[in-house]
């Protein structure tokens, strides 16, 4: 099992920055891909950014150039969110997928609200 705990969300104004943190514990050596997903009210959960253990990153078009995903000490995953827009308002979830892609883990989610 892998446990994921998000922190760092909150309320900011448009144009400001916020950094989300995800602390992972458990069998993290089995994880190949780490990600941040967002889910706006009434919409599906979608990938915002991901990073593999090899450092390969992927970004949704909506956040490309503004968000940066990174890892530290194997058990921390961050999402630096710059130039935030009201449309970035969502619940953000930390995600982890095993090398064999047979297990997916989710954090409890954290609210990010961007006011105009």
CSV table of N, CA, C and O in Angstrom, one decimal, residues 49-107:
chain,number,residue,atom,x,y,z
A,49,UNK,N,-0.5,17.3,-14.3
A,49,UNK,CA,0.9,17.1,-14.5
A,49,UNK,C,1.3,15.8,-13.9
A,49,UNK,O,0.7,15.3,-13.0
A,50,UNK,N,2.3,15.2,-14.5
A,50,UNK,CA,2.9,13.9,-14.0
A,50,UNK,C,4.4,13.9,-14.2
A,50,UNK,O,4.9,14.6,-15.0
A,51,UNK,N,5.0,13.1,-13.4
A,51,UNK,CA,6.5,12.9,-13.5
A,51,UNK,C,6.8,11.5,-13.2
A,51,UNK,O,6.2,10.9,-12.2
A,52,UNK,N,7.7,10.9,-13.9
A,52,UNK,CA,8.1,9.5,-13.7
A,52,UNK,C,9.4,9.5,-12.8
A,52,UNK,O,10.0,10.6,-12.6
A,53,UNK,N,9.7,8.3,-12.3
A,53,UNK,CA,10.9,8.3,-11.5
A,53,UNK,C,12.2,8.6,-12.3
A,53,UNK,O,13.2,9.0,-11.7
A,54,UNK,N,12.1,8.5,-13.6
A,54,UNK,CA,13.2,8.9,-14.4
A,54,UNK,C,13.2,10.4,-14.7
A,54,UNK,O,14.1,10.9,-15.4
A,55,UNK,N,12.2,11.1,-14.3
A,55,UNK,CA,12.2,12.6,-14.4
A,55,UNK,C,11.4,13.1,-15.6
A,55,UNK,O,11.4,14.3,-15.9
A,56,UNK,N,10.7,12.2,-16.3
A,56,UNK,CA,10.0,12.6,-17.5
A,56,UNK,C,8.7,13.3,-17.1
A,56,UNK,O,7.9,12.7,-16.3
A,57,UNK,N,8.4,14.5,-17.5
A,57,UNK,CA,7.2,15.2,-17.1
A,57,UNK,C,6.2,15.3,-18.2
A,57,UNK,O,6.6,15.4,-19.4
A,58,UNK,N,5.0,15.4,-17.9
A,58,UNK,CA,3.9,15.7,-18.8
A,58,UNK,C,3.0,16.7,-18.2
A,58,UNK,O,2.7,16.7,-17.0
A,59,UNK,N,2.5,17.6,-19.0
A,59,UNK,CA,1.6,18.7,-18.5
A,59,UNK,C,0.3,18.8,-19.4
A,59,UNK,O,0.4,18.6,-20.7
A,60,UNK,N,-0.8,19.0,-18.8
A,60,UNK,CA,-2.0,19.4,-19.6
A,60,UNK,C,-1.8,20.7,-20.3
A,60,UNK,O,-1.1,21.6,-19.7
A,61,UNK,N,-2.4,20.9,-21.4
A,61,UNK,CA,-2.2,22.1,-22.2
A,61,UNK,C,-2.6,23.3,-21.3
A,61,UNK,O,-2.1,24.4,-21.4
A,62,UNK,N,-3.6,23.1,-20.5
A,62,UNK,CA,-4.2,24.2,-19.7
A,62,UNK,C,-3.2,24.8,-18.7
A,62,UNK,O,-3.4,25.9,-18.2
A,63,UNK,N,-2.2,24.0,-18.3
A,63,UNK,CA,-1.3,24.4,-17.2
A,63,UNK,C,0.1,24.5,-17.7
A,63,UNK,O,1.0,25.0,-17.0
A,64,UNK,N,0.4,24.1,-19.0
A,64,UNK,CA,1.7,24.2,-19.5
A,64,UNK,C,2.3,25.6,-19.5
A,64,UNK,O,1.6,26.5,-19.9
A,65,UNK,N,3.5,25.7,-19.0
A,65,UNK,CA,4.1,27.0,-18.9
A,65,UNK,C,3.8,27.7,-17.6
A,65,UNK,O,4.5,28.8,-17.3
A,66,UNK,N,2.9,27.2,-16.8
A,66,UNK,CA,2.5,27.9,-15.5
A,66,UNK,C,2.8,27.0,-14.3
A,66,UNK,O,3.1,27.4,-13.3
A,67,UNK,N,2.6,25.7,-14.5
A,67,UNK,CA,2.7,24.7,-13.4
A,67,UNK,C,4.0,23.9,-13.6
A,67,UNK,O,4.4,23.6,-14.7
A,68,UNK,N,4.6,23.6,-12.5
A,68,UNK,CA,5.8,22.7,-12.5
A,68,UNK,C,5.7,21.6,-11.5
A,68,UNK,O,5.5,21.9,-10.3
A,69,UNK,N,5.9,20.4,-12.0
A,69,UNK,CA,5.8,19.3,-11.1
A,69,UNK,C,7.3,18.8,-10.8
A,69,UNK,O,8.1,18.9,-11.6
A,70,UNK,N,7.5,18.4,-9.5
A,70,UNK,CA,8.9,18.0,-9.1
A,70,UNK,C,8.8,17.0,-8.0
A,70,UNK,O,7.7,16.9,-7.4
A,71,UNK,N,9.9,16.3,-7.8
A,71,UNK,CA,10.0,15.3,-6.7
A,71,UNK,C,11.2,15.6,-5.9
A,71,UNK,O,12.2,16.2,-6.4
A,72,UNK,N,11.2,15.2,-4.6
A,72,UNK,CA,12.3,15.4,-3.7
A,72,UNK,C,12.4,14.3,-2.7
A,72,UNK,O,11.3,13.8,-2.2
A,73,UNK,N,13.6,13.8,-2.5
A,73,UNK,CA,13.8,12.7,-1.5
A,73,UNK,C,12.9,11.5,-1.7
A,73,UNK,O,12.6,10.8,-0.7
A,74,UNK,N,12.5,11.2,-2.9
A,74,UNK,CA,11.7,10.0,-3.2
A,74,UNK,C,10.3,10.0,-2.7
A,74,UNK,O,9.5,9.3,-3.2
A,75,UNK,N,10.1,10.7,-1.6
A,75,UNK,CA,8.7,10.6,-1.0
A,75,UNK,C,7.9,11.9,-1.0
A,75,UNK,O,6.9,11.9,-0.5
A,76,UNK,N,8.4,12.9,-1.7
A,76,UNK,CA,7.7,14.2,-1.8
A,76,UNK,C,7.5,14.5,-3.3
A,76,UNK,O,8.4,14.4,-4.1
A,77,UNK,N,6.3,14.9,-3.6
A,77,UNK,CA,6.0,15.4,-4.9
A,77,UNK,C,5.3,16.8,-4.8
A,77,UNK,O,4.5,17.0,-3.9
A,78,UNK,N,5.8,17.7,-5.6
A,78,UNK,CA,5.3,19.1,-5.5
A,78,UNK,C,4.6,19.5,-6.8
A,78,UNK,O,5.0,19.0,-7.9
A,79,UNK,N,3.7,20.5,-6.7
A,79,UNK,CA,3.2,21.1,-7.8
A,79,UNK,C,3.2,22.6,-7.6
A,79,UNK,O,2.5,23.2,-6.8
A,80,UNK,N,4.2,23.3,-8.3
A,80,UNK,CA,4.3,24.7,-8.2
A,80,UNK,C,3.3,25.3,-9.2
A,80,UNK,O,3.5,25.0,-10.4
A,81,UNK,N,2.4,26.1,-8.7
A,81,UNK,CA,1.4,26.7,-9.6
A,81,UNK,C,1.6,28.2,-9.6
A,81,UNK,O,1.4,28.9,-8.6
A,82,UNK,N,1.9,28.7,-10.8
A,82,UNK,CA,2.2,30.1,-11.0
A,82,UNK,C,1.1,30.7,-11.9
A,82,UNK,O,0.4,30.0,-12.6
A,83,UNK,N,1.0,32.0,-11.8
A,83,UNK,CA,0.0,32.7,-12.7
A,83,UNK,C,-1.4,32.1,-12.6
A,83,UNK,O,-2.0,31.8,-13.7
A,84,UNK,N,-1.8,31.9,-11.4
A,84,UNK,CA,-3.1,31.1,-11.3
A,84,UNK,C,-4.3,31.9,-11.8
A,84,UNK,O,-4.3,33.1,-11.8
A,85,UNK,N,-5.2,31.1,-12.4
A,85,UNK,CA,-6.4,31.7,-13.0
A,85,UNK,C,-7.7,31.2,-12.3
A,85,UNK,O,-7.6,30.1,-11.7
A,86,UNK,N,-8.8,31.9,-12.3
A,86,UNK,CA,-10.0,31.4,-11.7
A,86,UNK,C,-10.4,30.0,-12.2
A,86,UNK,O,-10.9,29.2,-11.4
A,87,UNK,N,-10.1,29.7,-13.4
A,87,UNK,CA,-10.4,28.4,-14.0
A,87,UNK,C,-9.6,27.3,-13.4
A,87,UNK,O,-9.8,26.1,-13.7
A,88,UNK,N,-8.5,27.6,-12.7
A,88,UNK,CA,-7.7,26.6,-12.0
A,88,UNK,C,-8.4,26.1,-10.7
A,88,UNK,O,-7.9,25.2,-10.0
A,89,UNK,N,-9.4,26.8,-10.3
A,89,UNK,CA,-10.1,26.4,-9.1
A,89,UNK,C,-10.6,25.0,-9.2
A,89,UNK,O,-11.3,24.6,-10.2
A,90,UNK,N,-10.2,24.2,-8.2
A,90,UNK,CA,-10.6,22.7,-8.3
A,90,UNK,C,-10.1,22.1,-7.0
A,90,UNK,O,-9.3,22.7,-6.2
A,91,UNK,N,-10.5,20.8,-6.9
A,91,UNK,CA,-9.8,20.0,-5.9
A,91,UNK,C,-8.7,19.3,-6.6
A,91,UNK,O,-8.9,18.7,-7.7
A,92,UNK,N,-7.5,19.3,-6.0
A,92,UNK,CA,-6.3,18.7,-6.5
A,92,UNK,C,-6.0,17.4,-5.8
A,92,UNK,O,-5.9,17.4,-4.5
A,93,UNK,N,-5.7,16.4,-6.6
A,93,UNK,CA,-5.4,15.1,-6.0
A,93,UNK,C,-4.0,14.6,-6.4
A,93,UNK,O,-3.6,14.7,-7.6
A,94,UNK,N,-3.3,14.1,-5.4
A,94,UNK,CA,-2.0,13.5,-5.7
A,94,UNK,C,-2.3,12.0,-6.1
A,94,UNK,O,-3.2,11.4,-5.6
A,95,UNK,N,-1.5,11.6,-7.0
A,95,UNK,CA,-1.7,10.2,-7.6
A,95,UNK,C,-0.4,9.5,-7.8
A,95,UNK,O,0.6,10.1,-8.1
A,96,UNK,N,-0.5,8.2,-7.6
A,96,UNK,CA,0.7,7.4,-7.8
A,96,UNK,C,0.3,6.1,-8.6
A,96,UNK,O,-0.7,5.5,-8.2
A,97,UNK,N,1.1,5.7,-9.5
A,97,UNK,CA,0.9,4.5,-10.3
A,97,UNK,C,2.1,3.6,-10.3
A,97,UNK,O,3.2,4.1,-10.5
A,98,UNK,N,1.9,2.3,-10.1
A,98,UNK,CA,3.0,1.4,-10.0
A,98,UNK,C,3.7,1.1,-11.3
A,98,UNK,O,3.1,1.4,-12.4
A,99,UNK,N,4.9,0.6,-11.3
A,99,UNK,CA,5.6,0.2,-12.5
A,99,UNK,C,4.8,-0.7,-13.4
A,99,UNK,O,4.7,-0.6,-14.6
A,100,UNK,N,4.1,-1.7,-12.7
A,100,UNK,CA,3.3,-2.7,-13.5
A,100,UNK,C,2.0,-2.1,-13.9
A,100,UNK,O,1.2,-2.8,-14.6
A,101,UNK,N,1.7,-0.9,-13.4
A,101,UNK,CA,0.4,-0.2,-13.7
A,101,UNK,C,-0.8,-1.1,-13.3
A,101,UNK,O,-1.9,-1.0,-13.9
A,102,UNK,N,-0.6,-1.8,-12.2
A,102,UNK,CA,-1.7,-2.6,-11.7
A,102,UNK,C,-2.3,-2.0,-10.5
A,102,UNK,O,-3.3,-2.5,-10.0
A,103,UNK,N,-1.7,-0.9,-10.0
A,103,UNK,CA,-2.3,-0.3,-8.8
A,103,UNK,C,-2.2,1.2,-9.0
A,103,UNK,O,-1.2,1.8,-9.5
A,104,UNK,N,-3.3,1.9,-8.6
A,104,UNK,CA,-3.3,3.4,-8.6
A,104,UNK,C,-3.7,3.8,-7.2
A,104,UNK,O,-4.7,3.3,-6.7
A,105,UNK,N,-3.0,4.8,-6.7
A,105,UNK,CA,-3.3,5.3,-5.4
A,105,UNK,C,-3.6,6.8,-5.5
A,105,UNK,O,-3.1,7.5,-6.3
A,106,UNK,N,-4.5,7.3,-4.6
A,106,UNK,CA,-5.0,8.6,-4.6
A,106,UNK,C,-4.9,9.2,-3.2
A,106,UNK,O,-5.1,8.5,-2.2
A,107,UNK,N,-4.6,10.5,-3.1
A,107,UNK,CA,-4.7,11.2,-1.9
A,107,UNK,C,-6.1,11.6,-1.6
A,107,UNK,O,-7.0,11.4,-2.5
